[in-house]
Coordinates of C-alpha atoms in Angstrom, one line a residue:
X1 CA -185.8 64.2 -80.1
X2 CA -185.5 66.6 -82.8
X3 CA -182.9 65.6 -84.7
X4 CA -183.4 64.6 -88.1
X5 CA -183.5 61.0 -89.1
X6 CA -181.7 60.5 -92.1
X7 CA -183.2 57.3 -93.7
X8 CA -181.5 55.1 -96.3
X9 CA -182.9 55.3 -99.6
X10 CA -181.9 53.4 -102.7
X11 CA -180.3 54.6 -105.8
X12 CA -183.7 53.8 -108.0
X13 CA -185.1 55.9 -105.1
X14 CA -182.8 58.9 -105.1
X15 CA -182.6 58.6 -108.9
X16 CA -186.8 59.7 -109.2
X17 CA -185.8 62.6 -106.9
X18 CA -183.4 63.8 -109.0
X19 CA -185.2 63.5 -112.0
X20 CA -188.5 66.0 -110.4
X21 CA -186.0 68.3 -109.0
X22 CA -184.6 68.7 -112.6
X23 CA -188.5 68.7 -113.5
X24 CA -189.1 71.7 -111.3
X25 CA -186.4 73.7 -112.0
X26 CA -186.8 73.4 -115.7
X27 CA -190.6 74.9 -114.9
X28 CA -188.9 77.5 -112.6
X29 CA -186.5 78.7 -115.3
X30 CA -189.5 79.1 -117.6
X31 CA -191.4 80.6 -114.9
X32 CA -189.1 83.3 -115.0
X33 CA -188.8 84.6 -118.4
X34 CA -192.6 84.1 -118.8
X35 CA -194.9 83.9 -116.1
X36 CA -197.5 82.7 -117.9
X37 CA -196.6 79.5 -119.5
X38 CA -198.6 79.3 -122.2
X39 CA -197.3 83.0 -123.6
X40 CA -193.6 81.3 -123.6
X41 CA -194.8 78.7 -125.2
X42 CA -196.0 81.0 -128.0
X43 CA -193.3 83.4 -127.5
X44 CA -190.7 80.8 -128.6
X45 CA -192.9 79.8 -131.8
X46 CA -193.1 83.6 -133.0
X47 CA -189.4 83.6 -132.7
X48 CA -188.7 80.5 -134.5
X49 CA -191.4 82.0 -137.5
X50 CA -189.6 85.6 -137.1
X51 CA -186.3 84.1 -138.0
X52 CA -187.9 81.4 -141.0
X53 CA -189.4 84.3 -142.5
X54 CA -186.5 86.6 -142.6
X55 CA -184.0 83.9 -143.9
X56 CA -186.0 83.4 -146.1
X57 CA -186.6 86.6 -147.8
X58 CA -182.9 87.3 -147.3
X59 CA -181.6 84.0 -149.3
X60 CA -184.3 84.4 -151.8
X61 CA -183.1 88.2 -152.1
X62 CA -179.4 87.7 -152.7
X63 CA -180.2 84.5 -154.8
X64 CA -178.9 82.1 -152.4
X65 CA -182.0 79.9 -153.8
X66 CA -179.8 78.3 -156.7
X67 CA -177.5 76.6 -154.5
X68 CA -179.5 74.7 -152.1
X69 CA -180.5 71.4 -152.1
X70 CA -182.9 70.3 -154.7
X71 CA -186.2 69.8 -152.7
X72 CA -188.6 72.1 -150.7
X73 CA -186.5 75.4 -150.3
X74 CA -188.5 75.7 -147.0
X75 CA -187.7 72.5 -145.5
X76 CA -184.1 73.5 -146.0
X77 CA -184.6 76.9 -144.6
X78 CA -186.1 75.2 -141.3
X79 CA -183.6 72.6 -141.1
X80 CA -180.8 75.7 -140.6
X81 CA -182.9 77.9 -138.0
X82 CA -184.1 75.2 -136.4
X83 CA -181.0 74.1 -135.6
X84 CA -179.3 77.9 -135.2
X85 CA -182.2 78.5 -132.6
X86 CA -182.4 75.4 -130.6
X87 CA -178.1 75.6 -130.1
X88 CA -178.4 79.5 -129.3
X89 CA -181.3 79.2 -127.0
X90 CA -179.5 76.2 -125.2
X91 CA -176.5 78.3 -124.4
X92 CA -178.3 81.0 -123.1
X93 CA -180.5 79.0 -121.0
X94 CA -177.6 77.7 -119.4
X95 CA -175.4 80.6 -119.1
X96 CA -178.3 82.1 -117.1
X97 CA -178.7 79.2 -115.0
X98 CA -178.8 79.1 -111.3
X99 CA -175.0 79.5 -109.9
X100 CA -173.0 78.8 -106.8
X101 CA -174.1 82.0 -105.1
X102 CA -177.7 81.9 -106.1
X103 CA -180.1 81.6 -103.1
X104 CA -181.8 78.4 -104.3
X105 CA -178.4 76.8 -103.6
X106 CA -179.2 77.3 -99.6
X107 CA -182.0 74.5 -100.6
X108 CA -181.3 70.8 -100.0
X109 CA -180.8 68.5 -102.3
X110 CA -180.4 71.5 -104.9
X111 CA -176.9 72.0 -106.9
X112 CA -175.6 73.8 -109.7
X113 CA -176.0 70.8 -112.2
X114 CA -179.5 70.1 -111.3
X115 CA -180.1 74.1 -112.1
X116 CA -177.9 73.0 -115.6
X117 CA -180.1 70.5 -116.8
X118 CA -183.0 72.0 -116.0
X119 CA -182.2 75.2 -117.7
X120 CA -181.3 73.2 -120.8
X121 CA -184.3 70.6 -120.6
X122 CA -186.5 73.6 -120.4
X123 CA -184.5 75.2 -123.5
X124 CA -185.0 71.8 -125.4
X125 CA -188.8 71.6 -124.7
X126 CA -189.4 75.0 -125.7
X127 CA -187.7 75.0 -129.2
X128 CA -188.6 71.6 -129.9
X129 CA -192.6 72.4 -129.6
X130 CA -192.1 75.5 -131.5
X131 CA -190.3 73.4 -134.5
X132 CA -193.1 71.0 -134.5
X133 CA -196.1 73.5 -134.6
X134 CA -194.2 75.5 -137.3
X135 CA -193.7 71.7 -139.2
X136 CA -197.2 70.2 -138.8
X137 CA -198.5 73.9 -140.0
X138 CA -196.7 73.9 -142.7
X139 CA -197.2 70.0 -143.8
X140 CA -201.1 70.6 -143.1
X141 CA -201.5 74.0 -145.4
X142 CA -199.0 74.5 -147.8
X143 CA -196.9 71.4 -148.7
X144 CA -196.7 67.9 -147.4
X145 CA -192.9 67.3 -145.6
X146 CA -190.9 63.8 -146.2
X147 CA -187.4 63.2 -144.4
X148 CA -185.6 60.5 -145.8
X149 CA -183.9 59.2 -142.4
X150 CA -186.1 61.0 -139.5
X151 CA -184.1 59.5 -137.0
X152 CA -181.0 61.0 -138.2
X153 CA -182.2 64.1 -138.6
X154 CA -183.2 64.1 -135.2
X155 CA -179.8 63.1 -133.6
X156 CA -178.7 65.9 -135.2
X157 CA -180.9 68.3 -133.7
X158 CA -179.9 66.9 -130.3
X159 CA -176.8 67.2 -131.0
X160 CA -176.7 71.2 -131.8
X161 CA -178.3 71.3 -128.9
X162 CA -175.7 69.2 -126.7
X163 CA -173.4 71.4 -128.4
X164 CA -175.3 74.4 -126.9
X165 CA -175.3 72.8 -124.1
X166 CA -171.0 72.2 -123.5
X167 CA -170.3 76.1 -124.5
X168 CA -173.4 77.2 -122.2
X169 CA -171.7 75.5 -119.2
X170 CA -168.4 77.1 -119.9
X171 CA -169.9 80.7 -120.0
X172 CA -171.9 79.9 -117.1
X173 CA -168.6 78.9 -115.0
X174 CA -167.1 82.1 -115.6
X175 CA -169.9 84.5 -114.8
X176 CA -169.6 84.7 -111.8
X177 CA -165.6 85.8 -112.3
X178 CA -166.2 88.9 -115.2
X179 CA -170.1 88.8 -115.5
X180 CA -169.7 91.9 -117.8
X181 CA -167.2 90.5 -119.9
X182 CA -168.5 87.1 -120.4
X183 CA -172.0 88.7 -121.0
X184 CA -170.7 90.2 -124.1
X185 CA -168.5 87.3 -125.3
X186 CA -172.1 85.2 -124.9
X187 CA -173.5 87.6 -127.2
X188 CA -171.2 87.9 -129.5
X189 CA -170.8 84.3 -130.0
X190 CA -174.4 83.8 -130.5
X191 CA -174.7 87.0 -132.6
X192 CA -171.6 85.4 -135.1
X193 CA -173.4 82.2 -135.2
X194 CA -176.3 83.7 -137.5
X195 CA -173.2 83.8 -140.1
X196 CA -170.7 81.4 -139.0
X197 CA -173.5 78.5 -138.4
X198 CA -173.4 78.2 -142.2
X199 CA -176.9 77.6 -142.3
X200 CA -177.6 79.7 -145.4
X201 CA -175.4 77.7 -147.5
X202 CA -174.2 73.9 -148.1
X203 CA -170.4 72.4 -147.2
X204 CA -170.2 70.6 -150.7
X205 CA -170.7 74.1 -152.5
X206 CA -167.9 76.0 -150.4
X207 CA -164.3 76.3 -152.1
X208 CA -161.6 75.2 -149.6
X209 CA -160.7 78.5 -148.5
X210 CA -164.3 79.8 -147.4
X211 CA -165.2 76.3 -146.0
X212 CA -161.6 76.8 -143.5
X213 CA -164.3 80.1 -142.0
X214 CA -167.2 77.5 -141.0
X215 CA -165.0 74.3 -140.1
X216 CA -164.5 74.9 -135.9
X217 CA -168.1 75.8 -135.3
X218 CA -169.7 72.3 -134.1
X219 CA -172.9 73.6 -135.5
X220 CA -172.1 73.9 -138.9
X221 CA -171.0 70.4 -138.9
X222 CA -174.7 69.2 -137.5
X223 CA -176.5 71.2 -139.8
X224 CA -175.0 69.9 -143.2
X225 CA -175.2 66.2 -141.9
X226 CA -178.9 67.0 -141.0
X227 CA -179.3 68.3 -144.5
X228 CA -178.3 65.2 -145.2
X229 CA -180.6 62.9 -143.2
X230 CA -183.1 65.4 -144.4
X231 CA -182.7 65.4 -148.2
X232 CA -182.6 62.5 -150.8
X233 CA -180.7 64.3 -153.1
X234 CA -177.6 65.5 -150.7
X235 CA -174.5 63.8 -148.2
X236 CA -172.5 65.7 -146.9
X237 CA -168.9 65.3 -147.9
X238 CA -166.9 67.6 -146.0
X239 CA -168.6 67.4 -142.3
X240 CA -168.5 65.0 -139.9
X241 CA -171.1 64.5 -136.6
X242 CA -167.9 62.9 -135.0
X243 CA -166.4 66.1 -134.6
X244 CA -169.6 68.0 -133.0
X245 CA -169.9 65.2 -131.2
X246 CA -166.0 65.4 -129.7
X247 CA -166.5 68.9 -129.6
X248 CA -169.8 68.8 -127.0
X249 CA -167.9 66.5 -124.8
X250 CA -164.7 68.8 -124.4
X251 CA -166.7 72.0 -123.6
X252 CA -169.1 69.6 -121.2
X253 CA -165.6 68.2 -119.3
X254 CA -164.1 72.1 -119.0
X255 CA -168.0 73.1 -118.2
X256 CA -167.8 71.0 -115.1
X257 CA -164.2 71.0 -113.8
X258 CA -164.5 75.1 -114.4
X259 CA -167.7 75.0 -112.4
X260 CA -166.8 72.7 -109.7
X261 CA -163.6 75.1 -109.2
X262 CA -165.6 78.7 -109.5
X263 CA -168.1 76.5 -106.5
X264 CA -165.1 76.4 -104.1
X265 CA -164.6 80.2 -104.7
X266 CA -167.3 81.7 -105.5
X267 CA -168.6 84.0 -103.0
X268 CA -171.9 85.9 -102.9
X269 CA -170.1 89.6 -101.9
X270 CA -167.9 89.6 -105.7
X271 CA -170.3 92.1 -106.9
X272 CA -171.8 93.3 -103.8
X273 CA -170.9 97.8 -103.7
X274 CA -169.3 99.5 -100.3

């Protein structure tokens, strides 16, 4: 008599379900870094201007001004950090995510990947918002903004953070092995990025031998090309988005079959002390 009855639902069904649990959890993961919402919110925002305003008194310091794209030296400054945050944020949102031994696990129908995306949903919304007050700002008060191909520009911002995304997964699935040690390599790996992003300078300016340094980060290959969608005056000659794009999908593949492996080992009493 008080058994539950499992009814039969349809895929459309189970599909909206999945889509407000990832909802929630996105909200959650906020939740906790902030709880008020509206202070994250602004939080982010004052991070994203922090960072504009000290690359930009560093490249106009060392004269870094001369070689970038002829155009508003602001616009090309945001298309760099905006990138560089939105790919760092991502990975540390998911790293942090909800794991296999978390207690929100014990709650039906939640599961790591619905933690995942709602960690990196959350990431997306929070860095996107903050780009686009910074933007309108900007175009209101100082100096009116044109894109040449918005929609391009804006696949690559998506695709930084997919990138974000991939590596955030495979950090996240070996937390719970070395959390220490995989702590650290998350922050040094974000901490290189500021350099090794390549967002204070352009692909087509690098000699062969310094461009070899930027080549394997994913990011550096979506910022030029947005530089490209961005600017009139500048394509990219030496990047490719088909690489960032391959790149994303690898660490997304070893995200989940590392995960899905740590699941069926993972116990709650690793770090537990005697």
């Amino acid at each position: 008599m008080f058994r539950h009855k499992k009814y039969e639902r349809s895929w459309f069904s189970l599909g909206f379900e999945t889509l407000e649990l990832i909802y929630h959890a996105g909200v959650r993961k906020m939740r906790k870094t902030h709880h008020n919402a509206v202070l994250g919110l602004v939080m982010a925002i004052v991070q994203a201007l922090l960072m504009l305003m000290i690359m930009y008194f560093m490249m106009s310091l060392f004269g870094l001004r001369r070689i970038a794209v002829r155009g508003d030296f602001m616009l090309y400054v945001m298309s760099g950090v905006f990138m560089f945050m939105t790919h760092i944020k991502a990975i540390g949102a998911v790293a942090q995510a909800e794991g296999p031994t978390s207690a929100m696990m014990m709650h039906a129908p939640m599961n790591p990947i619905i933690s995942i995306m709602g960690a990196a949903l959350g990431s997306l919304y929070q860095q996107t918002l903050a780009a686009g007050v910074i933007l309108f700002v900007y175009h209101a008060m100082w100096n009116p903004i044109t894109i040449d191909e918005p929609v391009g520009m804006m696949g690559m911002y998506l695709l930084s953070w997919f990138t974000g995304v991939g590596i955030g997964m495979i950090f996240l699935s070996a937390m719970p092995w070395q959390p220490e040690t995989v702590g650290i390599l998350k922050t040094l790996y974000q901490r290189a990025n500021v350099i090794a992003s390549g967002k204070m300078v352009l692909a087509n300016n690098l000699s062969p031998s310094r461009r070899d340094w930027f080549d394997w980060n994913p990011l550096f290959h979506t910022i030029d090309q947005a530089r490209g969608f961005i600017f009139l005056n500048y394509t990219p000659r030496y990047t490719s988005y088909d690489y960032a794009i391959y790149c994303a999908l690898v660490c997304v593949m070893i995200g989940l079959m590392a995960e899905f492996f740590t699941r069926q080992h993972a116990s709650a009493s690793w770090n537990k002390r005697n």
